[in-house]
Short mmCIF file of C-alpha atoms and ligand atoms in Angstrom, two decimals:
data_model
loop_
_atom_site.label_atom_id
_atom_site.label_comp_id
_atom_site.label_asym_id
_atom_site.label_seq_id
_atom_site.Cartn_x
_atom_site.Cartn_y
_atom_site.Cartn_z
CA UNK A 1 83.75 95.56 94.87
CA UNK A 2 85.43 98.88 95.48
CA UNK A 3 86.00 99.32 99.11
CA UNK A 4 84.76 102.99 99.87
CA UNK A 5 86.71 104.49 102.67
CA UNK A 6 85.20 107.91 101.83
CA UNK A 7 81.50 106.92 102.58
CA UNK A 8 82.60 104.82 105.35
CA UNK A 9 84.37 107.62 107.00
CA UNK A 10 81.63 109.12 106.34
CA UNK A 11 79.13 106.86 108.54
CA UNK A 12 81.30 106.44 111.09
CA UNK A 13 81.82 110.09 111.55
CA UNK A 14 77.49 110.22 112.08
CA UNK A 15 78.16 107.59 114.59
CA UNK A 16 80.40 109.60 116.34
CA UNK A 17 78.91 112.98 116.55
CA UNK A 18 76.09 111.12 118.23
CA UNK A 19 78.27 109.88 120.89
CA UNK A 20 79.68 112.80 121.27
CA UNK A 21 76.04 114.74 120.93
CA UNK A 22 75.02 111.94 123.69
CA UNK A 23 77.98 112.91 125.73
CA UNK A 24 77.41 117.12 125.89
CA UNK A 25 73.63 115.94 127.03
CA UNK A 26 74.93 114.95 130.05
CA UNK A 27 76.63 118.16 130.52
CA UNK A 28 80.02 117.29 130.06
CA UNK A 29 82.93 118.95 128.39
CA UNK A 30 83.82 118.20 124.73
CA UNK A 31 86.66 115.87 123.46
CA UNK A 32 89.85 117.97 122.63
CA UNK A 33 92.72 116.83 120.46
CA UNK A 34 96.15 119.36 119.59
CA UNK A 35 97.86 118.90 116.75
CA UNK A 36 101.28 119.70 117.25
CA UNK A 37 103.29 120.93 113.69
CA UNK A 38 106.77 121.80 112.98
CA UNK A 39 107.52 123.14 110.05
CA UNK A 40 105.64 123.58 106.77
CA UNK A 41 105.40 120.97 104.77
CA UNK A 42 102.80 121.34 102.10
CA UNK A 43 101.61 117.62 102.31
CA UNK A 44 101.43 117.72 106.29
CA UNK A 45 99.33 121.15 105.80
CA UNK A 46 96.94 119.17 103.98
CA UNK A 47 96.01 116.42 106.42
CA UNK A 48 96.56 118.80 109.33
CA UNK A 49 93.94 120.65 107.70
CA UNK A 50 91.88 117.18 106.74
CA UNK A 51 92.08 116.94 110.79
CA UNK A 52 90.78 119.96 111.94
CA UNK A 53 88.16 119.17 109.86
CA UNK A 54 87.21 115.86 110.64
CA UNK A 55 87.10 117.06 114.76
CA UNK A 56 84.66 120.32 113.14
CA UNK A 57 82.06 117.85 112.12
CA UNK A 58 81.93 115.53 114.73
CA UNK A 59 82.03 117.97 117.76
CA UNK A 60 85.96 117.33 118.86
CA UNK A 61 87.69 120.79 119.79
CA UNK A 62 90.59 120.38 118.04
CA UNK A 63 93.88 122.73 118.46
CA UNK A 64 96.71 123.14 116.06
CA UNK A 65 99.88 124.58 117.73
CA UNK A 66 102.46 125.32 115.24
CA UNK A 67 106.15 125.51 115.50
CA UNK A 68 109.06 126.70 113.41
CA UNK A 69 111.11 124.45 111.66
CA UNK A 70 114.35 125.06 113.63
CA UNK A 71 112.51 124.45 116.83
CA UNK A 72 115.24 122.67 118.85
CA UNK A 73 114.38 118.94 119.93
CA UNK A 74 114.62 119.99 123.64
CA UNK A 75 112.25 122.77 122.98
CA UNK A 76 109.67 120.07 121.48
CA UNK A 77 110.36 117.50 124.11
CA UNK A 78 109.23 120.45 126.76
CA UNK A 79 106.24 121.83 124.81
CA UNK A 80 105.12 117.90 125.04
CA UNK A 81 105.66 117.51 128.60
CA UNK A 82 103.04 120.99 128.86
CA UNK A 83 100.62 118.85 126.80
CA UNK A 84 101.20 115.78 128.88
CA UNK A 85 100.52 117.59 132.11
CA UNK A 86 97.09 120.19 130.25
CA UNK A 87 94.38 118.22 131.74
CA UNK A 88 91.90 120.28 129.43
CA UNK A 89 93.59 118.57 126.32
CA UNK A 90 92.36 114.50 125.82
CA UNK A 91 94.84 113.29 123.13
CA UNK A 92 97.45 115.02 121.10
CA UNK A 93 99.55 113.98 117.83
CA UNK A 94 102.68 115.10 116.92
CA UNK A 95 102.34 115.80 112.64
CA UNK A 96 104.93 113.28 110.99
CA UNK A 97 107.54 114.17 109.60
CA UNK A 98 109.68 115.80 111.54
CA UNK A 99 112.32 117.86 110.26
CA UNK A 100 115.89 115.84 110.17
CA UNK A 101 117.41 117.32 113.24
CA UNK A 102 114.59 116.53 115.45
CA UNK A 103 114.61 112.44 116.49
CA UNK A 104 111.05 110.74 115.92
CA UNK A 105 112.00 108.43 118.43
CA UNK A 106 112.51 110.31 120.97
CA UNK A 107 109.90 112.94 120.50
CA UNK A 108 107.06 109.62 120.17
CA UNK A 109 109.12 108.37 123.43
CA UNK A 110 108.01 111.28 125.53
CA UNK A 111 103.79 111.53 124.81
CA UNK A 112 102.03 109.98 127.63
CA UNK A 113 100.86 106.79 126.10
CA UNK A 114 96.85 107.95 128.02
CA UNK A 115 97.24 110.73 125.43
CA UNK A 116 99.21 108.68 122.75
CA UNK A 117 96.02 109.05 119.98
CA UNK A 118 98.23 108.13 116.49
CA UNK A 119 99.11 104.91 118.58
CA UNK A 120 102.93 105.36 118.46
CA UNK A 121 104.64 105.51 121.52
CA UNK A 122 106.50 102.73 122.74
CA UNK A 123 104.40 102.04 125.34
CA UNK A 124 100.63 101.53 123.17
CA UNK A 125 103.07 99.61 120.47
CA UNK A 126 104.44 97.07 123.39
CA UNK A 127 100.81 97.04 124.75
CA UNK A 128 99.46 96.08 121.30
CA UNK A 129 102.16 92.90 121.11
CA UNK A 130 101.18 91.85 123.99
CA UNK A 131 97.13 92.25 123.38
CA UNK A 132 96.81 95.10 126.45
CA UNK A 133 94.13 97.72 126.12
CA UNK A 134 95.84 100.10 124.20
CA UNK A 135 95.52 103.10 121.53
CA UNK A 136 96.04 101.29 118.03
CA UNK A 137 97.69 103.74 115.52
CA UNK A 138 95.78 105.25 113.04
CA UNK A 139 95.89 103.14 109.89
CA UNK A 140 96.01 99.79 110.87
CA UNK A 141 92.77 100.56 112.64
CA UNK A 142 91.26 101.80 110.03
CA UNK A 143 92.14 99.23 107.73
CA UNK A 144 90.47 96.68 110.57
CA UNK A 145 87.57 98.81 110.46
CA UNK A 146 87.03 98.96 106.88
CA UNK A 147 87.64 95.46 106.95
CA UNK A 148 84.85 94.49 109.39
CA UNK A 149 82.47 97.78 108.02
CA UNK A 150 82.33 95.05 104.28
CA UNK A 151 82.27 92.03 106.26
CA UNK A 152 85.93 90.10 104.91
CA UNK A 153 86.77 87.78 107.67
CA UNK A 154 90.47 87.61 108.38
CA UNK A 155 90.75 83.94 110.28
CA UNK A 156 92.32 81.90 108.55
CA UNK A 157 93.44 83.96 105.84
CA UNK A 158 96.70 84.13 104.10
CA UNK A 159 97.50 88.53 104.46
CA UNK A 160 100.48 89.94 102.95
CA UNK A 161 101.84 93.32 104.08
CA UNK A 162 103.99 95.01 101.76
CA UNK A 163 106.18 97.53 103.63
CA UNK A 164 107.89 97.56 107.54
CA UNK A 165 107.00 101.09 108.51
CA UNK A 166 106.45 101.72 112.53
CA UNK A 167 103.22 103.64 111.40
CA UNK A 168 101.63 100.66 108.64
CA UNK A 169 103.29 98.06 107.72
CA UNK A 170 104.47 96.48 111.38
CA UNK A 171 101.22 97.40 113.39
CA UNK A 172 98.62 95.98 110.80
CA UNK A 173 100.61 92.90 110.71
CA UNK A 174 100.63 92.99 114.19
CA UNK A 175 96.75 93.63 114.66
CA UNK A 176 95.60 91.50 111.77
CA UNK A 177 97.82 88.12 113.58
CA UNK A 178 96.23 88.74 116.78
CA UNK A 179 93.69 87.00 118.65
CA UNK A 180 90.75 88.90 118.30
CA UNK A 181 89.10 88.26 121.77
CA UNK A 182 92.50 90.00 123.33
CA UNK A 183 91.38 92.84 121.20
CA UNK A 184 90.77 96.44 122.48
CA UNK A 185 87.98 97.82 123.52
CA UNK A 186 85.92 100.76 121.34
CA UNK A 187 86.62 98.12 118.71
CA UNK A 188 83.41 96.67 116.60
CA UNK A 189 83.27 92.82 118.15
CA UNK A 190 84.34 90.97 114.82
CA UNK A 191 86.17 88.16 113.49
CA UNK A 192 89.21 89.77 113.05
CA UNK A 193 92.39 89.11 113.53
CA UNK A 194 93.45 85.29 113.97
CA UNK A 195 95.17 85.87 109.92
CA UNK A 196 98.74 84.02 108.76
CA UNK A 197 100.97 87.63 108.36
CA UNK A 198 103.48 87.52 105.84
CA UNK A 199 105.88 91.13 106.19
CA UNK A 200 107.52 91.51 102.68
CA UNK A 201 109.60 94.46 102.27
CA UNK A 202 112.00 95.73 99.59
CA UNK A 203 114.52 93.60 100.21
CA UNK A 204 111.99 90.00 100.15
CA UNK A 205 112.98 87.81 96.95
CA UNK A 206 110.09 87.29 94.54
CA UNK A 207 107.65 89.40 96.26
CA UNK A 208 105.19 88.47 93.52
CA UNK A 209 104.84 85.18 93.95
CA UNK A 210 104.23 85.53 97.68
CA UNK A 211 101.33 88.13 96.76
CA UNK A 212 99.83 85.26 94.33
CA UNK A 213 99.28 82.98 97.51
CA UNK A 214 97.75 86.24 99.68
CA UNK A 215 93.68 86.56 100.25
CA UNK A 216 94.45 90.09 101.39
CA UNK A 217 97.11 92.16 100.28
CA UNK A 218 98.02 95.13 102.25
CA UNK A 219 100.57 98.20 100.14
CA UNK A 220 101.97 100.00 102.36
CA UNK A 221 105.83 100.75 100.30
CA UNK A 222 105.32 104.16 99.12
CA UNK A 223 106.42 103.31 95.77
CA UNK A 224 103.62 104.42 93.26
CA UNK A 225 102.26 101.31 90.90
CA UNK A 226 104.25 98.53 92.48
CA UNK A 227 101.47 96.40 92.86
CA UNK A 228 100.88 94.75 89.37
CA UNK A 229 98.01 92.59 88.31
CA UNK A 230 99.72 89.52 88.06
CA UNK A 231 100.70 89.96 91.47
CA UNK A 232 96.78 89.54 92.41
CA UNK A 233 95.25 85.94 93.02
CA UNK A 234 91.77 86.27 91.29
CA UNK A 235 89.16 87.44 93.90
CA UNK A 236 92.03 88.55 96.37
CA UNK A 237 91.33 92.19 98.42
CA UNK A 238 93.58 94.59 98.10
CA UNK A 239 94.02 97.13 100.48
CA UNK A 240 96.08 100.09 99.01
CA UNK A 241 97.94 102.73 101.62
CA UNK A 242 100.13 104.16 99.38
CA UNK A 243 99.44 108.03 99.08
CA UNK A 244 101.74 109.29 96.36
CA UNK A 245 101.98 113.07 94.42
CA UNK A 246 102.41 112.65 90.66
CA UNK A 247 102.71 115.36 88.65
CA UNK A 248 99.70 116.14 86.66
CA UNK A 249 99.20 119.49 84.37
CA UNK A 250 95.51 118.48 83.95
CA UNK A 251 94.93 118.98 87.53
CA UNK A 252 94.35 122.13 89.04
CA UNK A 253 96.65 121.69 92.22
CA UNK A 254 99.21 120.62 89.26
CA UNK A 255 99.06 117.19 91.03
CA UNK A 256 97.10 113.93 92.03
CA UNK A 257 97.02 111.43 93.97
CA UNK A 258 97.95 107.84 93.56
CA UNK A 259 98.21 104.45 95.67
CA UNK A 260 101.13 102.02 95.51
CA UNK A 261 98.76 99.97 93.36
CA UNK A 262 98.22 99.66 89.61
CA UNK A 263 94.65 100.01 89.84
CA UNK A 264 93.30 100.48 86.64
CA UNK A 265 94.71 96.64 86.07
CA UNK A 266 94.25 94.87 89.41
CA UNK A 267 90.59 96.31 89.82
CA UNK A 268 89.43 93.92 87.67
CA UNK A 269 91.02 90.88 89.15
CA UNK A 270 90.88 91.49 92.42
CA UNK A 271 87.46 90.93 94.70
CA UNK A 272 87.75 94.12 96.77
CA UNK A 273 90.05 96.58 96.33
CA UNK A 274 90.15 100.09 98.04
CA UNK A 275 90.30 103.15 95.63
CA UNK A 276 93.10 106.53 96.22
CA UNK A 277 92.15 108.73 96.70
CA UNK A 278 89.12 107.97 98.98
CA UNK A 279 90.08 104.34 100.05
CA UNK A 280 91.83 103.96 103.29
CA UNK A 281 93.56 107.87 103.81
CA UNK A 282 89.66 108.83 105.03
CA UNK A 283 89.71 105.97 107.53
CA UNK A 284 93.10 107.05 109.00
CA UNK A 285 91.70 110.40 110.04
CA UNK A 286 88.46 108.93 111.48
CA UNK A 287 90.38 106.28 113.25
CA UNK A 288 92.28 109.24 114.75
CA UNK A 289 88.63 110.54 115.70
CA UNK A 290 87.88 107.55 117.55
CA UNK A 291 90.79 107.65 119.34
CA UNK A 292 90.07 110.79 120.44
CA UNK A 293 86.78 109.92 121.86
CA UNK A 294 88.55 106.40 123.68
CA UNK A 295 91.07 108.54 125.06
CA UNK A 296 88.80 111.66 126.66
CA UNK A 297 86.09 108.60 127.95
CA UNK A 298 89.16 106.79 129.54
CA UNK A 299 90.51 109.99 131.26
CA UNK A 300 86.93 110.49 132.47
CA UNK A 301 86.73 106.89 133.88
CA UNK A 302 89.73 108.09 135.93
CA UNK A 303 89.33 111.35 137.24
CA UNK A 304 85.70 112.69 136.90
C1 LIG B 1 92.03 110.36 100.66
C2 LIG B 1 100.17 110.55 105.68
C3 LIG B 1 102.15 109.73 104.62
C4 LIG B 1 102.95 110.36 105.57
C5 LIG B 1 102.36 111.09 106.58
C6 LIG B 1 92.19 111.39 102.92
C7 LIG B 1 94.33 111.76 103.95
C8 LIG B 1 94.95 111.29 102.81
C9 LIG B 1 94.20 110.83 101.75
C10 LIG B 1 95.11 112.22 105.12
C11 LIG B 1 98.73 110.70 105.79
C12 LIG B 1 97.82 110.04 104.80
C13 LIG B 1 98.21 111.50 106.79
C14 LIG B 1 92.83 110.89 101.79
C15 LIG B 1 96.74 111.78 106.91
C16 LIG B 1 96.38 110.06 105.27
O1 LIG B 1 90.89 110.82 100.43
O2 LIG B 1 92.50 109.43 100.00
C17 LIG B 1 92.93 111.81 104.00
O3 LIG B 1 94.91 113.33 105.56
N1 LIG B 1 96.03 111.38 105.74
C18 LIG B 1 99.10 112.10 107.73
O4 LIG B 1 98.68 112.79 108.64
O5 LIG B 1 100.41 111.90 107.62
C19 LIG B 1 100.98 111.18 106.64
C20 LIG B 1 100.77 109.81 104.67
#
Protein backbone atom coordinates (compact mmCIF):
# COMPACT_ATOMS: atom_id res chain seq x y z
CA UNK A 1 0.00 0.00 0.00
CA UNK A 2 1.58 3.28 -0.99
CA UNK A 3 0.91 5.80 1.62
CA UNK A 4 -0.27 9.01 -0.37
CA UNK A 5 0.70 12.12 1.43
CA UNK A 6 -0.21 14.15 -1.68
CA UNK A 7 -3.99 13.23 -1.69
CA UNK A 8 -4.04 13.30 1.95
CA UNK A 9 -2.76 16.76 2.07
CA UNK A 10 -5.01 17.18 -0.16
CA UNK A 11 -8.25 16.24 2.03
CA UNK A 12 -7.11 17.70 4.85
CA UNK A 13 -6.54 20.98 3.20
CA UNK A 14 -10.77 20.73 2.17
CA UNK A 15 -11.17 20.17 5.80
CA UNK A 16 -9.54 23.13 6.61
CA UNK A 17 -10.78 25.74 4.30
CA UNK A 18 -14.12 24.78 5.77
CA UNK A 19 -13.06 25.65 9.16
CA UNK A 20 -11.68 28.43 8.15
CA UNK A 21 -14.85 29.24 5.62
CA UNK A 22 -16.93 28.42 9.01
CA UNK A 23 -14.78 30.82 10.87
CA UNK A 24 -15.10 34.21 8.32
CA UNK A 25 -19.10 33.34 8.69
CA UNK A 26 -18.97 34.49 11.93
CA UNK A 27 -17.33 37.60 10.91
CA UNK A 28 -14.05 37.15 12.14
CA UNK A 29 -10.65 37.97 10.81
CA UNK A 30 -8.62 35.39 8.82
CA UNK A 31 -5.67 33.22 10.14
CA UNK A 32 -2.26 34.91 9.26
CA UNK A 33 1.09 33.19 9.22
CA UNK A 34 4.77 35.25 8.14
CA UNK A 35 7.32 33.50 6.83
CA UNK A 36 10.40 34.95 7.79
CA UNK A 37 13.59 34.20 5.04
CA UNK A 38 17.15 35.03 5.08
CA UNK A 39 18.94 34.52 2.34
CA UNK A 40 18.31 32.70 -0.94
CA UNK A 41 18.61 29.42 -0.96
CA UNK A 42 17.09 27.79 -3.97
CA UNK A 43 15.66 24.74 -1.97
CA UNK A 44 14.15 27.08 0.86
CA UNK A 45 12.57 29.23 -2.18
CA UNK A 46 10.81 26.22 -3.11
CA UNK A 47 8.93 25.28 0.05
CA UNK A 48 8.62 28.96 0.97
CA UNK A 49 6.83 29.10 -2.15
CA UNK A 50 5.00 25.44 -1.45
CA UNK A 51 3.79 27.61 1.76
CA UNK A 52 2.38 30.50 0.42
CA UNK A 53 0.58 28.27 -1.46
CA UNK A 54 -0.79 25.91 0.78
CA UNK A 55 -2.22 29.24 3.10
CA UNK A 56 -3.75 30.55 -0.79
CA UNK A 57 -6.00 27.58 -0.91
CA UNK A 58 -7.16 27.20 2.37
CA UNK A 59 -7.94 30.92 3.21
CA UNK A 60 -4.67 31.64 5.63
CA UNK A 61 -3.14 35.22 4.81
CA UNK A 62 0.16 34.33 4.65
CA UNK A 63 3.25 36.96 4.60
CA UNK A 64 6.75 36.33 3.45
CA UNK A 65 9.25 38.94 4.82
CA UNK A 66 12.57 38.49 3.33
CA UNK A 67 15.95 39.36 4.57
CA UNK A 68 19.47 39.56 3.21
CA UNK A 69 21.84 37.05 3.88
CA UNK A 70 24.25 39.17 5.99
CA UNK A 71 21.40 40.25 8.16
CA UNK A 72 23.16 40.40 11.57
CA UNK A 73 21.74 37.89 14.31
CA UNK A 74 20.76 40.90 16.52
CA UNK A 75 18.95 42.40 13.64
CA UNK A 76 16.86 38.97 13.32
CA UNK A 77 16.45 38.53 17.02
CA UNK A 78 14.68 42.25 16.89
CA UNK A 79 12.63 41.78 13.69
CA UNK A 80 11.24 38.58 15.85
CA UNK A 81 10.51 40.41 18.89
CA UNK A 82 8.19 42.95 16.20
CA UNK A 83 6.49 39.67 15.19
CA UNK A 84 6.12 38.49 18.73
CA UNK A 85 4.50 41.70 19.86
CA UNK A 86 2.09 42.19 15.86
CA UNK A 87 -1.09 41.06 17.29
CA UNK A 88 -2.50 41.00 13.59
CA UNK A 89 0.04 38.09 12.81
CA UNK A 90 -1.22 34.35 14.47
CA UNK A 91 1.94 32.22 13.96
CA UNK A 92 5.20 32.83 12.24
CA UNK A 93 8.21 30.43 11.08
CA UNK A 94 11.53 31.29 10.71
CA UNK A 95 12.71 29.33 7.00
CA UNK A 96 15.54 26.75 8.07
CA UNK A 97 18.52 27.06 7.32
CA UNK A 98 19.97 29.82 8.47
CA UNK A 99 23.01 31.14 7.12
CA UNK A 100 26.27 30.01 9.36
CA UNK A 101 26.75 33.20 11.24
CA UNK A 102 23.30 33.41 12.47
CA UNK A 103 22.69 30.72 15.68
CA UNK A 104 19.44 28.49 15.14
CA UNK A 105 19.32 28.22 18.67
CA UNK A 106 19.06 31.28 19.61
CA UNK A 107 16.95 32.72 16.89
CA UNK A 108 14.17 29.43 17.73
CA UNK A 109 14.92 30.62 21.53
CA UNK A 110 13.35 33.99 21.03
CA UNK A 111 9.66 33.13 19.04
CA UNK A 112 6.94 33.24 21.50
CA UNK A 113 6.15 29.62 21.89
CA UNK A 114 1.82 31.04 21.38
CA UNK A 115 3.25 31.85 17.93
CA UNK A 116 5.88 28.96 17.76
CA UNK A 117 3.85 27.18 14.50
CA UNK A 118 7.05 24.76 13.14
CA UNK A 119 6.95 23.51 16.86
CA UNK A 120 10.60 24.39 17.70
CA UNK A 121 11.18 26.53 20.41
CA UNK A 122 12.33 25.29 23.55
CA UNK A 123 9.42 25.91 25.23
CA UNK A 124 6.59 23.67 22.75
CA UNK A 125 9.67 20.95 22.64
CA UNK A 126 9.81 20.80 26.74
CA UNK A 127 5.93 21.00 26.64
CA UNK A 128 5.77 18.04 24.23
CA UNK A 129 8.17 15.79 26.80
CA UNK A 130 6.20 16.45 29.27
CA UNK A 131 2.63 15.80 27.31
CA UNK A 132 1.48 19.81 27.81
CA UNK A 133 -0.76 21.32 25.18
CA UNK A 134 1.66 22.39 22.87
CA UNK A 135 2.46 23.20 19.01
CA UNK A 136 4.02 19.82 17.65
CA UNK A 137 6.59 20.59 14.84
CA UNK A 138 5.74 20.08 11.51
CA UNK A 139 6.77 16.60 10.45
CA UNK A 140 6.33 14.49 13.20
CA UNK A 141 2.74 15.63 13.05
CA UNK A 142 2.30 14.89 9.91
CA UNK A 143 3.73 11.63 9.99
CA UNK A 144 1.03 10.97 13.10
CA UNK A 145 -1.52 12.18 10.85
CA UNK A 146 -0.79 10.15 7.94
CA UNK A 147 -0.47 7.47 10.25
CA UNK A 148 -3.98 7.68 11.77
CA UNK A 149 -5.53 9.16 8.06
CA UNK A 150 -4.57 4.79 6.86
CA UNK A 151 -5.49 3.50 10.10
CA UNK A 152 -1.73 1.73 11.38
CA UNK A 153 -2.03 1.58 15.06
CA UNK A 154 1.18 2.42 16.84
CA UNK A 155 0.56 0.61 20.52
CA UNK A 156 2.49 -1.78 20.92
CA UNK A 157 4.60 -1.52 18.04
CA UNK A 158 8.26 -1.89 17.66
CA UNK A 159 9.17 1.98 15.57
CA UNK A 160 12.57 2.70 14.54
CA UNK A 161 13.69 6.27 13.79
CA UNK A 162 16.60 6.62 11.74
CA UNK A 163 18.19 10.06 12.32
CA UNK A 164 18.46 12.60 15.74
CA UNK A 165 17.53 15.86 14.09
CA UNK A 166 15.68 18.59 16.54
CA UNK A 167 13.17 18.99 13.56
CA UNK A 168 12.42 14.76 12.77
CA UNK A 169 14.12 12.40 14.15
CA UNK A 170 13.88 13.42 18.17
CA UNK A 171 10.20 14.81 18.11
CA UNK A 172 8.56 11.79 16.22
CA UNK A 173 10.25 9.57 18.60
CA UNK A 174 9.09 11.64 21.13
CA UNK A 175 5.33 11.83 19.90
CA UNK A 176 5.10 8.29 18.65
CA UNK A 177 6.35 6.95 22.70
CA UNK A 178 3.81 9.06 24.21
CA UNK A 179 0.67 8.34 25.84
CA UNK A 180 -1.84 9.22 23.54
CA UNK A 181 -4.62 10.45 25.99
CA UNK A 182 -1.84 13.26 27.17
CA UNK A 183 -1.98 14.15 23.55
CA UNK A 184 -2.76 17.68 22.19
CA UNK A 185 -5.64 18.96 21.28
CA UNK A 186 -6.63 19.75 17.27
CA UNK A 187 -5.26 16.23 17.10
CA UNK A 188 -7.64 13.36 15.39
CA UNK A 189 -8.56 11.14 18.78
CA UNK A 190 -6.54 7.90 17.73
CA UNK A 191 -4.55 5.15 18.99
CA UNK A 192 -1.45 6.66 18.64
CA UNK A 193 1.33 6.89 20.37
CA UNK A 194 1.93 4.24 23.30
CA UNK A 195 4.95 2.63 20.48
CA UNK A 196 8.58 1.02 21.82
CA UNK A 197 11.04 4.03 20.08
CA UNK A 198 14.24 2.88 19.06
CA UNK A 199 16.62 6.35 17.93
CA UNK A 200 19.38 4.88 15.60
CA UNK A 201 21.66 7.34 14.19
CA UNK A 202 24.90 7.17 12.19
CA UNK A 203 26.91 6.21 14.70
CA UNK A 204 24.33 2.89 16.00
CA UNK A 205 26.20 -0.56 15.23
CA UNK A 206 24.27 -2.80 12.85
CA UNK A 207 21.55 -0.49 12.12
CA UNK A 208 20.11 -3.19 9.87
CA UNK A 209 19.42 -5.64 12.02
CA UNK A 210 17.59 -3.31 14.40
CA UNK A 211 15.35 -2.19 11.28
CA UNK A 212 14.59 -6.13 10.70
CA UNK A 213 12.85 -6.21 14.24
CA UNK A 214 10.88 -2.57 13.45
CA UNK A 215 6.89 -2.61 12.42
CA UNK A 216 7.46 1.00 11.41
CA UNK A 217 10.47 2.43 10.19
CA UNK A 218 10.84 6.09 10.18
CA UNK A 219 14.15 7.72 7.58
CA UNK A 220 14.83 10.67 8.61
CA UNK A 221 19.21 10.67 7.83
CA UNK A 222 19.35 12.65 4.78
CA UNK A 223 21.47 10.21 3.13
CA UNK A 224 19.77 9.22 -0.26
CA UNK A 225 19.09 5.16 -0.60
CA UNK A 226 20.24 4.15 2.85
CA UNK A 227 17.36 2.22 3.52
CA UNK A 228 17.88 -1.20 1.72
CA UNK A 229 15.41 -3.98 1.32
CA UNK A 230 16.90 -6.32 3.48
CA UNK A 231 16.68 -3.86 6.06
CA UNK A 232 12.67 -4.26 5.79
CA UNK A 233 10.79 -7.03 7.90
CA UNK A 234 8.13 -8.29 5.34
CA UNK A 235 4.88 -6.25 5.77
CA UNK A 236 6.79 -3.50 7.84
CA UNK A 237 5.68 0.50 6.99
CA UNK A 238 8.06 2.58 6.03
CA UNK A 239 7.82 6.06 6.44
CA UNK A 240 10.45 7.91 4.23
CA UNK A 241 11.49 11.81 5.18
CA UNK A 242 14.39 12.01 3.35
CA UNK A 243 14.10 14.84 0.62
CA UNK A 244 17.26 14.63 -1.43
CA UNK A 245 18.40 16.59 -5.04
CA UNK A 246 20.05 14.15 -7.45
CA UNK A 247 21.19 15.22 -10.45
CA UNK A 248 19.10 14.24 -13.33
CA UNK A 249 19.63 15.53 -17.17
CA UNK A 250 16.25 13.93 -18.03
CA UNK A 251 14.51 16.29 -15.85
CA UNK A 252 13.66 19.61 -16.77
CA UNK A 253 14.71 21.43 -13.44
CA UNK A 254 18.05 19.26 -14.20
CA UNK A 255 17.08 17.50 -10.90
CA UNK A 256 14.69 15.16 -8.84
CA UNK A 257 13.79 14.26 -5.94
CA UNK A 258 14.57 11.28 -3.83
CA UNK A 259 13.87 9.81 -0.17
CA UNK A 260 16.51 8.22 2.05
CA UNK A 261 14.88 4.97 0.93
CA UNK A 262 15.63 2.48 -1.84
CA UNK A 263 12.22 2.34 -2.99
CA UNK A 264 12.08 0.67 -6.06
CA UNK A 265 13.34 -2.52 -3.77
CA UNK A 266 11.66 -2.09 -0.38
CA UNK A 267 8.18 -1.26 -2.07
CA UNK A 268 7.67 -4.60 -2.62
CA UNK A 269 8.46 -5.94 0.78
CA UNK A 270 7.25 -3.59 2.80
CA UNK A 271 3.23 -3.25 3.78
CA UNK A 272 3.01 0.55 3.51
CA UNK A 273 5.48 2.63 2.44
CA UNK A 274 5.22 6.45 1.66
CA UNK A 275 6.38 7.53 -1.89
CA UNK A 276 9.03 11.01 -2.58
CA UNK A 277 8.12 12.92 -3.82
CA UNK A 278 4.45 13.16 -2.63
CA UNK A 279 4.75 11.00 0.62
CA UNK A 280 5.27 12.83 3.80
CA UNK A 281 6.97 16.53 2.41
CA UNK A 282 2.95 17.41 1.53
CA UNK A 283 1.97 16.56 5.10
CA UNK A 284 4.71 18.79 6.61
CA UNK A 285 3.27 21.87 4.96
CA UNK A 286 -0.36 21.03 5.90
CA UNK A 287 0.67 20.21 9.39
CA UNK A 288 2.13 23.75 9.33
CA UNK A 289 -1.53 24.77 8.13
CA UNK A 290 -3.06 23.32 11.05
CA UNK A 291 -0.93 24.88 13.22
CA UNK A 292 -1.78 27.92 11.96
CA UNK A 293 -5.40 27.55 12.51
CA UNK A 294 -4.60 26.03 16.49
CA UNK A 295 -2.56 28.93 17.03
CA UNK A 296 -5.03 32.01 15.67
CA UNK A 297 -8.21 29.88 17.60
CA UNK A 298 -5.99 29.81 20.80
CA UNK A 299 -5.10 33.58 20.61
CA UNK A 300 -8.84 34.13 20.10
CA UNK A 301 -9.74 32.02 23.22
CA UNK A 302 -7.55 34.63 24.96
CA UNK A 303 -8.15 37.94 23.89
CA UNK A 304 -11.35 38.26 21.71
C1 LIG B 1 6.76 16.48 -1.89
C2 LIG B 1 12.70 20.77 4.27
C3 LIG B 1 14.87 19.81 4.58
C4 LIG B 1 15.34 20.99 5.16
C5 LIG B 1 14.49 22.07 5.30
C6 LIG B 1 6.22 18.64 -0.76
C7 LIG B 1 7.89 19.85 0.44
C8 LIG B 1 8.83 18.92 0.07
C9 LIG B 1 8.46 17.83 -0.68
C10 LIG B 1 8.25 21.02 1.29
C11 LIG B 1 11.32 20.74 3.81
C12 LIG B 1 10.76 19.50 3.18
C13 LIG B 1 10.55 21.88 3.92
C14 LIG B 1 7.16 17.69 -1.11
C15 LIG B 1 9.15 21.95 3.38
C16 LIG B 1 9.25 19.56 3.07
O1 LIG B 1 5.80 16.55 -2.68
O2 LIG B 1 7.37 15.43 -1.68
C17 LIG B 1 6.57 19.72 0.02
O3 LIG B 1 7.99 22.13 0.89
N1 LIG B 1 8.85 20.84 2.53
C18 LIG B 1 11.10 23.04 4.54
O4 LIG B 1 10.44 24.05 4.68
O5 LIG B 1 12.36 23.02 4.98
C19 LIG B 1 13.18 21.96 4.85
C20 LIG B 1 13.56 19.69 4.14
Amino acid sequence: MILDGKKTAQEIRGELREQIQAIRAEGKRAPKLAIVMVGHNPASETYVANKIKACAEVGIEAEKIAYDEYITEQTLLTEIQKLNNDSSIDGFIVQLPLPEHIRESVILSAIDYRKDVDGLTPMNVGRTVQGLPAIISATPRGIRELLARYSIPTAGKHVVVIGRSNIVGKPVALLLMQRPYLSLPGMSASSLGDATVTVCHSKTRDLASICRTADIIIVAAGSPGLLTADMVKPGATVIDVGINRVADPASAKGYRLVGDVDYEHVAPVAGAITPVPGGVGPMTIVSLLQNTLQAYNHSFEQKH
